[in-house]
Short mmCIF file of C-alpha atoms in Angstrom, two decimals:
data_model
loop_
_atom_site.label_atom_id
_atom_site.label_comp_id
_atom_site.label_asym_id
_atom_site.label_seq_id
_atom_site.Cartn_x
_atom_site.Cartn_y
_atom_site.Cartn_z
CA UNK L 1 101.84 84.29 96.29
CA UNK L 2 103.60 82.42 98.40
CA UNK L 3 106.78 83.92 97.41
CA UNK L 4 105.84 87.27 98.24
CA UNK L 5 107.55 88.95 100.72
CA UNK L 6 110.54 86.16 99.96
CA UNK L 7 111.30 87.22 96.74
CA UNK L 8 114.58 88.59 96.96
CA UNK L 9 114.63 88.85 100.52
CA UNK L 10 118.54 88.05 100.65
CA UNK L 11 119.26 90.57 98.32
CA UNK L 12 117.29 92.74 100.51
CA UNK L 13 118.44 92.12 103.51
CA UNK L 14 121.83 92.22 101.89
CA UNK L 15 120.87 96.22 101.07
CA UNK L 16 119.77 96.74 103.74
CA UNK L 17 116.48 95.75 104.91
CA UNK L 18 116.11 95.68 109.25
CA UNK L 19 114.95 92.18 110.30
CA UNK L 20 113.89 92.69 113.81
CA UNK L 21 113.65 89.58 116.11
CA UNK L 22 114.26 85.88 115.71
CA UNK L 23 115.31 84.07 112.53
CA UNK L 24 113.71 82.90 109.39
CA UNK L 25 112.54 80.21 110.14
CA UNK L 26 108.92 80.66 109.34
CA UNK L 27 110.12 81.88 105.82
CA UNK L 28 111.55 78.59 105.37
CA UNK L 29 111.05 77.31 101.15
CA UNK L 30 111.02 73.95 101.97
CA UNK L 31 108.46 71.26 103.58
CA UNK L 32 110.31 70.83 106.89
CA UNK L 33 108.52 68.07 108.81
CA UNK L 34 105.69 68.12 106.49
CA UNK L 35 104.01 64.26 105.65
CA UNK L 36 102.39 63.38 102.51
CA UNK L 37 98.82 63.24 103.35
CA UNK L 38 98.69 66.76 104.56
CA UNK L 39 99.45 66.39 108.21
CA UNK L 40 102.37 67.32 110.22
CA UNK L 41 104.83 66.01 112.29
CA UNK L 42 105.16 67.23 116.04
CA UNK L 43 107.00 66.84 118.74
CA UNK L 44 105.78 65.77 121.85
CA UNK L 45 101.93 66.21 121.27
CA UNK L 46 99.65 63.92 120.41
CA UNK L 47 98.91 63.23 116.68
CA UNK L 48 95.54 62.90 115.13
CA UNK L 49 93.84 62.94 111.72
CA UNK L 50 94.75 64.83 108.27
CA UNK L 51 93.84 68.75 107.80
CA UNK L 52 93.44 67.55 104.15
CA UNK L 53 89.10 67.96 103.64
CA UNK L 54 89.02 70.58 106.37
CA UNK L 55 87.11 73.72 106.09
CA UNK L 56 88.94 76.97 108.44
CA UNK L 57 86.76 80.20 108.00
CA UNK L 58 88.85 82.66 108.04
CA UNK L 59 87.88 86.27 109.70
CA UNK L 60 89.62 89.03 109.41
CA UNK L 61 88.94 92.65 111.39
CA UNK L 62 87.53 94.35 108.42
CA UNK L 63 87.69 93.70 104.27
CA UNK L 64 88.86 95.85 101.92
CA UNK L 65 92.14 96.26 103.52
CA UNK L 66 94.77 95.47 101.67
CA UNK L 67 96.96 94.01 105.32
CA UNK L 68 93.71 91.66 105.33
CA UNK L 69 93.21 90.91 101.60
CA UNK L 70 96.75 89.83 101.11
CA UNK L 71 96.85 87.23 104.37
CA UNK L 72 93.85 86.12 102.50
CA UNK L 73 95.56 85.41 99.14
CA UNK L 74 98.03 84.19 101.18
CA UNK L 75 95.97 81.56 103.21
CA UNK L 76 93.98 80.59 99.82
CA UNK L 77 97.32 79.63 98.35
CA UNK L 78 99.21 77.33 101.06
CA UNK L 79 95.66 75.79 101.52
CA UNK L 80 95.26 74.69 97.94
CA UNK L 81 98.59 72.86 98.43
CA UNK L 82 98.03 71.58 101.99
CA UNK L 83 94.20 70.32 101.00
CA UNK L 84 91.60 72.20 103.29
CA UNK L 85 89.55 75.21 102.66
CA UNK L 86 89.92 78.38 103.78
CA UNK L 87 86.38 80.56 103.45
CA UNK L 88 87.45 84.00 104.12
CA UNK L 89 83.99 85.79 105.94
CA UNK L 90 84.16 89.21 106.89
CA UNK L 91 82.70 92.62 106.84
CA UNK L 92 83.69 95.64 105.39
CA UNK L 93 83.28 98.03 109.02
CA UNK L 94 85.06 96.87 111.89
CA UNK L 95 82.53 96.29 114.28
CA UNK L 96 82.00 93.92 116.98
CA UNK L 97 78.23 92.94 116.09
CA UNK L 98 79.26 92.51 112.24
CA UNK L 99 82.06 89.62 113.49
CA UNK L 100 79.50 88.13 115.98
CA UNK L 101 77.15 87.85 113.07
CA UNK L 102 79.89 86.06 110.84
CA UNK L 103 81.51 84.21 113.48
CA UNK L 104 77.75 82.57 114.07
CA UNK L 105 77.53 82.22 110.50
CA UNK L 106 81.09 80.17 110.35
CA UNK L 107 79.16 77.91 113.04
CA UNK L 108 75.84 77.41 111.06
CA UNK L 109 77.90 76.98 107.33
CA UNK L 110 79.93 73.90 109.22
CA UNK L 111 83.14 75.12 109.41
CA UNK L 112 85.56 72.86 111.18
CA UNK L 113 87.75 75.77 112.64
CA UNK L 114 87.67 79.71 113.00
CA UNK L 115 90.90 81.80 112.38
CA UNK L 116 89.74 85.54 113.28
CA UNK L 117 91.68 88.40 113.80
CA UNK L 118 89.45 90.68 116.64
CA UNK L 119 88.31 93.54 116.44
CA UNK L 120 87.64 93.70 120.49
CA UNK L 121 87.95 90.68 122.77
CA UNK L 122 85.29 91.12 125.22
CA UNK L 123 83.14 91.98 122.29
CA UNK L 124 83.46 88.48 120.56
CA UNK L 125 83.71 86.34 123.54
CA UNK L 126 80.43 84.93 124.16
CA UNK L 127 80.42 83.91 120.55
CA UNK L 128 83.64 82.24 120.40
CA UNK L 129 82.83 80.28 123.01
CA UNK L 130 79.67 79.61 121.50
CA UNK L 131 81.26 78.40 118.88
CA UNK L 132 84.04 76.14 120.74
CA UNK L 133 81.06 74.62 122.56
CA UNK L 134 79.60 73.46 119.24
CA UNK L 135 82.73 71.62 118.43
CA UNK L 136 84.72 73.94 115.89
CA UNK L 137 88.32 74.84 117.05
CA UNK L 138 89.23 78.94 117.61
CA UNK L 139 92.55 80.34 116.51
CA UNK L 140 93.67 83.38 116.67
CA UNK L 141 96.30 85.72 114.28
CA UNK L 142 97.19 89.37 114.34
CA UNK L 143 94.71 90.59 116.94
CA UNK L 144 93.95 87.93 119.86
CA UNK L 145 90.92 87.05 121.93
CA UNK L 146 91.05 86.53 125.30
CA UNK L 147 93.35 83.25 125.40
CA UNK L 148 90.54 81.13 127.45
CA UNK L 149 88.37 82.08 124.22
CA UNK L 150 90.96 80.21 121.39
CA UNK L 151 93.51 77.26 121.12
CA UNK L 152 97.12 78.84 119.68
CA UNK L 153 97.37 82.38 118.62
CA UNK L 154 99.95 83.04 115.97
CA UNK L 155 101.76 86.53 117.02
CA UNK L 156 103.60 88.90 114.99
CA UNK L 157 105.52 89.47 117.56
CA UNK L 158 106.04 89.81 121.42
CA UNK L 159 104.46 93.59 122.01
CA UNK L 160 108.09 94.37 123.71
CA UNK L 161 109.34 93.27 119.83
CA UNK L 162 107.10 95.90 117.89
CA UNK L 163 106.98 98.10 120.33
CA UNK L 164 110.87 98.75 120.16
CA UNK L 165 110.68 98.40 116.60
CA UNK L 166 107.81 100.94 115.93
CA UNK L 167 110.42 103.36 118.42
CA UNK L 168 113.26 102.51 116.14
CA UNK L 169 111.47 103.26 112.72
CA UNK L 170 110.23 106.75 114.62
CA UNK L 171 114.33 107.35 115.66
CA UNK L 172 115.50 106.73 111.99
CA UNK L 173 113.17 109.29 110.46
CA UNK L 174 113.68 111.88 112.89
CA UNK L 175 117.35 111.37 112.26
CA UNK L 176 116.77 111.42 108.37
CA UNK L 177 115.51 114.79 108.54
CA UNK L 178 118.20 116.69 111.20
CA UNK L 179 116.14 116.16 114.18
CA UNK L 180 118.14 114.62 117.53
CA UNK L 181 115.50 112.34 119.31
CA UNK L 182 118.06 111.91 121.95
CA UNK L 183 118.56 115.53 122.82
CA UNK L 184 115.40 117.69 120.85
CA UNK L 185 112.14 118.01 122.79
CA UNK L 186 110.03 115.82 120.31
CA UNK L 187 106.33 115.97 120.45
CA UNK L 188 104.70 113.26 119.29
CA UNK L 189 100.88 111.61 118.90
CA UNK L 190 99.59 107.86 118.48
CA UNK L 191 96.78 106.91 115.43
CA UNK L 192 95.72 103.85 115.17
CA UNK L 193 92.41 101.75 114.90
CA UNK L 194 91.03 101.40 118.35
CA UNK L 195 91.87 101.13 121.91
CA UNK L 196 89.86 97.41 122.08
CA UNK L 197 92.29 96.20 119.73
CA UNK L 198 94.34 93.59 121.66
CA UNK L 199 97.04 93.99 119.20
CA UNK L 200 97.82 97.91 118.57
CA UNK L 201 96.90 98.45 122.00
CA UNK L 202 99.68 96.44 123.63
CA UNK L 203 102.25 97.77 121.19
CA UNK L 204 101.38 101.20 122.11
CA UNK L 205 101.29 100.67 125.83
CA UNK L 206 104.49 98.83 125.61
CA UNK L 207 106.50 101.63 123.52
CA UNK L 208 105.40 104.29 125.91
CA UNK L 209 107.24 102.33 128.66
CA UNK L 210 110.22 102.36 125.89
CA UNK L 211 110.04 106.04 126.08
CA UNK L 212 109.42 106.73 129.70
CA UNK L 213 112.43 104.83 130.49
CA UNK L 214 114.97 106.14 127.75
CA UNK L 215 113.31 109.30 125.94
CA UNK L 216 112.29 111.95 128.87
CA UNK L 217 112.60 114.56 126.20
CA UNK L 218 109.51 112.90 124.02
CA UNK L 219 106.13 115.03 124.77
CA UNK L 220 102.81 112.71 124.01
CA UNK L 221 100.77 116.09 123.04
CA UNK L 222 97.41 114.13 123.19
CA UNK L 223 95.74 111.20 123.80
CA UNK L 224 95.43 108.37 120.94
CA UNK L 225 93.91 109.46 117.54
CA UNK L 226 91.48 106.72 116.50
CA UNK L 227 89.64 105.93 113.49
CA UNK L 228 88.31 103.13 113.55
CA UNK L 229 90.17 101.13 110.45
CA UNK L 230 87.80 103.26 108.24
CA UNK L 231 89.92 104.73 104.94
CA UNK L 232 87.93 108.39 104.94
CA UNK L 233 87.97 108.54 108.57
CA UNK L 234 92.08 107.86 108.77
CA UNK L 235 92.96 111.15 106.28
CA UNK L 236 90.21 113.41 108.17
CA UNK L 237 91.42 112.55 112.04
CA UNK L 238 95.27 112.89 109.97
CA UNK L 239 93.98 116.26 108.81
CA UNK L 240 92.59 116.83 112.33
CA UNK L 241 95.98 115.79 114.31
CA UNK L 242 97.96 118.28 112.01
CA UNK L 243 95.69 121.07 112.30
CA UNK L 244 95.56 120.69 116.04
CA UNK L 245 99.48 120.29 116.14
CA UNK L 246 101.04 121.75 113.23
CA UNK L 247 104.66 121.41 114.27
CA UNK L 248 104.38 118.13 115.67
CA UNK L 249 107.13 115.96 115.19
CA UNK L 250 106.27 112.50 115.09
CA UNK L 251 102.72 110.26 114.41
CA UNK L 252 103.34 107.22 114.86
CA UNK L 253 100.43 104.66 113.37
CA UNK L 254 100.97 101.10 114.35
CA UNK L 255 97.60 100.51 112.38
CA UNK L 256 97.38 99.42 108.43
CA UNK L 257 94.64 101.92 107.61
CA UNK L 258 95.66 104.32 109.78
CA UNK L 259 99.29 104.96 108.13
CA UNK L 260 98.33 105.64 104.73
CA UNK L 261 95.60 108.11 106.00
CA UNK L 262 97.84 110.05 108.04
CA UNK L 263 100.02 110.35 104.99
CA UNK L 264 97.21 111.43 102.82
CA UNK L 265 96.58 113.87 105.42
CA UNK L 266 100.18 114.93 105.50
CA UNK L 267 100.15 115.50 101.82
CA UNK L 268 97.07 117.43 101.93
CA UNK L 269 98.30 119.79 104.34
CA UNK L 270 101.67 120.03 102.44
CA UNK L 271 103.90 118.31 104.92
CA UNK L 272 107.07 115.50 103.41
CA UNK L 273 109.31 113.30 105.19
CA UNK L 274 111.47 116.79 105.55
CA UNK L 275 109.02 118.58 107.90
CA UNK L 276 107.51 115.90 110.01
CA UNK L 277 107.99 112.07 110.65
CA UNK L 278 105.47 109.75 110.08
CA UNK L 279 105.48 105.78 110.23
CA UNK L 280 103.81 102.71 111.88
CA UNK L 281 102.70 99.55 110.32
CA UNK L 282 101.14 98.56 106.73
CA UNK L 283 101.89 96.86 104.22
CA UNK L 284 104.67 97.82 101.60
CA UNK L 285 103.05 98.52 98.54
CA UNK L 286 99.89 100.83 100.30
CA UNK L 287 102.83 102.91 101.18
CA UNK L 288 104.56 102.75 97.96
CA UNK L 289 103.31 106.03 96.03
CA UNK L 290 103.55 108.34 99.79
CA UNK L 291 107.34 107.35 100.10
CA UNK L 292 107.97 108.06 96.17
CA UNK L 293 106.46 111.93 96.86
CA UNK L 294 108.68 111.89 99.75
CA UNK L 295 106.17 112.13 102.34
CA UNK L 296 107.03 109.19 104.47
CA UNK L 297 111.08 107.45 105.18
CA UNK L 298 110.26 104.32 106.54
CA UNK L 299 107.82 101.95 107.89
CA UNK L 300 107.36 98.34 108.79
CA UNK L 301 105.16 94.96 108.67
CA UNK L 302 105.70 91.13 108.71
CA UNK L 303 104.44 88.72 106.26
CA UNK L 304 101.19 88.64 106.85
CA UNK L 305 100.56 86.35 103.74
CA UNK L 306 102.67 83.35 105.70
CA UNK L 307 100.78 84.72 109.13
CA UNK L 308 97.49 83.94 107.95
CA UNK L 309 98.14 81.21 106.66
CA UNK L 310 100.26 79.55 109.36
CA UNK L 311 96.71 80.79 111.43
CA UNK L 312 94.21 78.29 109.08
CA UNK L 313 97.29 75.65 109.33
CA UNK L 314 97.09 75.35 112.84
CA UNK L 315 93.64 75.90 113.02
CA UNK L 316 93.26 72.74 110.83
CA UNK L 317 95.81 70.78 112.43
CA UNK L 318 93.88 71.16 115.54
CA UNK L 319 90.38 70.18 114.21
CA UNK L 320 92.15 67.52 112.19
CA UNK L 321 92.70 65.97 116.16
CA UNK L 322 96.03 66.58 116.64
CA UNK L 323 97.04 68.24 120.24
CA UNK L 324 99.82 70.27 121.81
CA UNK L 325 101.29 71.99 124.57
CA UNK L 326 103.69 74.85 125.61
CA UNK L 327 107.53 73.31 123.65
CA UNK L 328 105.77 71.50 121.27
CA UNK L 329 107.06 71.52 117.64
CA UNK L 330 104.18 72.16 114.96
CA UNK L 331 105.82 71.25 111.49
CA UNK L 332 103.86 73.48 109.06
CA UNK L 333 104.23 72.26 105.22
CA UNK L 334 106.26 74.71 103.16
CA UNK L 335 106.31 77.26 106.02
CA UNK L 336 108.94 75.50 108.65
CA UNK L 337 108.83 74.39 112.07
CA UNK L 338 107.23 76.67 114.79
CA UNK L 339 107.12 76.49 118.62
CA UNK L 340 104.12 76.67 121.11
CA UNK L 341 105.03 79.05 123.72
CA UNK L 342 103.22 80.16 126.61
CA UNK L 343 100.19 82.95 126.67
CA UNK L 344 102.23 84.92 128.74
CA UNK L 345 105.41 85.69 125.88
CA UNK L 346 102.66 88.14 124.54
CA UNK L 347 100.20 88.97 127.30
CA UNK L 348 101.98 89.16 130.69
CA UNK L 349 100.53 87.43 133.64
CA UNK L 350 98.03 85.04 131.48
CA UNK L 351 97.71 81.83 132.20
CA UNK L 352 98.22 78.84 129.65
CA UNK L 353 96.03 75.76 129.82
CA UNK L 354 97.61 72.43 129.75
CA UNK L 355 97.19 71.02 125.91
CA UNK L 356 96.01 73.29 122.74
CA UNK L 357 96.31 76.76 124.51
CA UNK L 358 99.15 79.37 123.93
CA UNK L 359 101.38 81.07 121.35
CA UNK L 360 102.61 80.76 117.90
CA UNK L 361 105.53 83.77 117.06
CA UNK L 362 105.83 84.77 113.42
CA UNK L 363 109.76 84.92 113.20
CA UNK L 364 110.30 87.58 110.83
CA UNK L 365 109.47 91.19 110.65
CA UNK L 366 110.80 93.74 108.21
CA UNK L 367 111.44 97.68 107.31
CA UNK L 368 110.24 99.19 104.33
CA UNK L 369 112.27 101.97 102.74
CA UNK L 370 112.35 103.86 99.15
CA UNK L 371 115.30 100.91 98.63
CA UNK L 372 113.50 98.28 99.23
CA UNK L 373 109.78 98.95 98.89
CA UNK L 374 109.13 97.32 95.47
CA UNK L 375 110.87 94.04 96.27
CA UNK L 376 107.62 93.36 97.97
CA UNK L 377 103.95 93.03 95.91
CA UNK L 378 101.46 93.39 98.52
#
C-alpha cells in the first residue's frame, strides 16, 4: 500500500501526468531523518518521547468512501512499520452529531491522539476541545477544524493551489471537446458535499475569484448543488442539475462522492465527455469505468494514502511529547521531511499559536486521465 500512487509515478509523469504545486518530497521512498526507535528528528523544536506504543484514532468524514477507506489502508500500513496504532472510528452518514459521538468515544477508548477529517467546524468544536482538555492531542487532514481547535493540520494543498487546479482540469476538457473557455459563454454549476466543509468550501470560493478575475465569459447558472457525501443522493441531485440545465457546460465536483454521482447521472441522461464537461476530485480508480465509457476526460486527487498517514504521524509525534513551531522540520519515517507553516498559507487572516499550531502541505497532487488512470489502485 504504501506504494500506491508511487508506482510508476516517473513513468507517469514522464507520459504525461500534471503535478501541480511543490515537489515530491512527501513521496520520498526512503527514511529521511527517521531514528530507530520510531521517533523523528526535527529541527528546531523540542524533542520528546517515541510514537512507537501510541494509539491515534483516526476519523474520517464518512465510511464507505473509497477517498476515506484508502487513507485508511494507507495509515494502517506506515503505522505497522512506525509502531503505533491507528483505530480508524467513523460513521457511515456525514453528520456532525455522528463525529461528536465518535470523537467522545476516541476520548473514553484512551486514545492518545485524534486525526479527523470534519465534516463542519463549528459543529465539532466543543468536542475537540473537550477532548484536548482531557489530554489527547487533535490533528487535522483533508478537512480542518477551526485551527484554535487542533495542533498541525496536514493540507492537500493551499485553496489558491486546488482552486487553480480544479479551473485547469475544467479548461482541458472543455478544450478536449471543441469548446473555447476563453472566448465561448460557458455556463457552469458547483456539486460538492456541503457548504460547512472547510475544505471544498475554500476551494470553491477561491476558484470563483480565479474566474471573476480571468473568465468574464463563465455564467455560474445556480447556486452550489449539495449532497451531502451520500452515494444515491450524488446521481439524483446529478440527474437534477442536468434536467434543470440540459446544455450546461461544465460541473465541476471538488467532492469524492460527488464526482462519480454526477457521472452516473451524466450517463443516465445520455451525456459523454463529447457533450458536456465534468470533473473535480476523487480518487482514480472510482473514476476508472466513467472515463473508459467516455463520460468523463480528466480529473484529479493527491495521495491521500501518504496524507492520512502523515496525519496519525504527526498526531503521534505530538502525543509522543515532541513540540514545534512555524519552520520547523518534522522528519516523517519513509514519507520525507515536511515543514510547519503558518495557519494562514491555507486560511487567510488566522492566527498561529506559538508551539504545536499550524500547517502541514502535502507536496504532491496529480491528474487522472484514460493514460494514466490504472497506474494508480485506489
Amino acid at each position: 500500500m504504501k506504494e500506491m500512487t508511487r508506482r510508476n509515478f516517473l513513468k507517469v509523469a514522464g507520459a504525461g501526468a500534471t503535478v501541480a504545486g511543490l515537489g515530491l518530497v512527501g513521496c520520498s521512498g526512503g527514511d529521511s531523518g527517521s531514528t530507530d526507535d520510531g521517533g523523528s528528528a526535527d529541527d528546531g523544536g523540542s524533542e520528546g518521547g517515541s510514537v512507537e506504543g501510541l494509539t491515534v484514532a483516526f476519523i474520517p468524514k464518512v465510511t464507505g468512501n473509497a477517498f476515506f477507506e484508502s487513507a485508511n489502508t494507507g495509515a494502517q500500513s506506515y503505522a505497522e512499520g512506525w509502531g503505533f496504532t491507528v483505530d480508524y472510528q467513523g460513521s457511515s452518514t456525514a453528520s456532525v452529531a455522528d463525529q461528536v459521538s465518535v470523537i467522545n468515544q476516541a476520548v473514553a477508548n484512551g486514545a492518545d491522539a485524534i486525526c479527523i477529517s470534519t465534516v463542519d467546524a463549528n459543529g465539532v468544536s466543543e468536542a475537540l476541545q473537550s477532548a484536548t482538555d482531557a489530554g489527547v492531542v487533535v490533528t487535522t487532514w483533508d478537512s480542518d477544524a477551526n485551527p484554535s481547535d487542533r495542533t498541525l493540520m496536514v493540507s492537500q494543498g493551499t485553496p489558491e493551489v486546488l482552486a487553480q487546479m480544479l479551473i485547469d482540469m475544467s479548461i482541458d476538457g472543455l478544450k478536449q471537446r471543441g469548446v473555447d473557455p476563453e472566448n465561448d459563454e460557458i455556463t457552469y454549476v458547483w456539486h460538492y458535499s456541503q457548504a460547512t466543509v472547510t475544505d471544498q468550501n475554500s476551494w470553491q470560493v477561491a476558484a470563483e475569484a480565479i474566474i471573476d478575475e480571468k473568465y468574464p465569459n463563465w455564467n455560474n447558472v445556480h447556486e452550489n448543488y449539495y449532497s451531502n457525501q451520500d452515494a444515491e443522493q450524488a446521481i439524483t441531485v446529478g440527474e437534477a442539475i442536468l434536467d434543470a440545465y440540459p446544455d450546461i457546460d461544465l460541473i465541476i465536483c471538488n467532492d469524492s462522492t460527488a464526482l462519480p454521482g454526477q457521472c452516473q447521472a451524466a450517463e443516465n441522461r445520455g451525456y459523454t465527455q463529447d457533450t458536456i464537461t465534468i470533473t473535480g476530485f476523487a480518487s482514480p480508480q472510482s473514476i476508472r469505468d466513467y472515463c473508459a465509457n467516455g463520460t468523463i476526460y480528466n480529473w484529479g486527487l493527491w495521495d491521500c494514502a501518504v496524507q492520512g498517514a502523515m496525519g496519525c504521524y504527526v498526531a503521534a509525534y505530538l502525543a509522543a511529547g515532541n513540540t514545534v513551531k512555524v519552520g520547523d522540520t518534522i522528519s516523517i519515517p519513509e514519507i520525507g521531511d515536511v515543514t510547519v507553516e503558518e495557519n494562514a498559507s491555507i486560511a487567510e487572516g488566522v492566527e498561529t499559536a506559538d508551539e504545536n499550531n499550524g500547517v502541514v502541505i502535502l507536496p504532491e497532487r496529480l491528474v487522472f486521465t484514460s493514460e494514466n488512470m490504472d497506474d494508480y489502485d485506489f
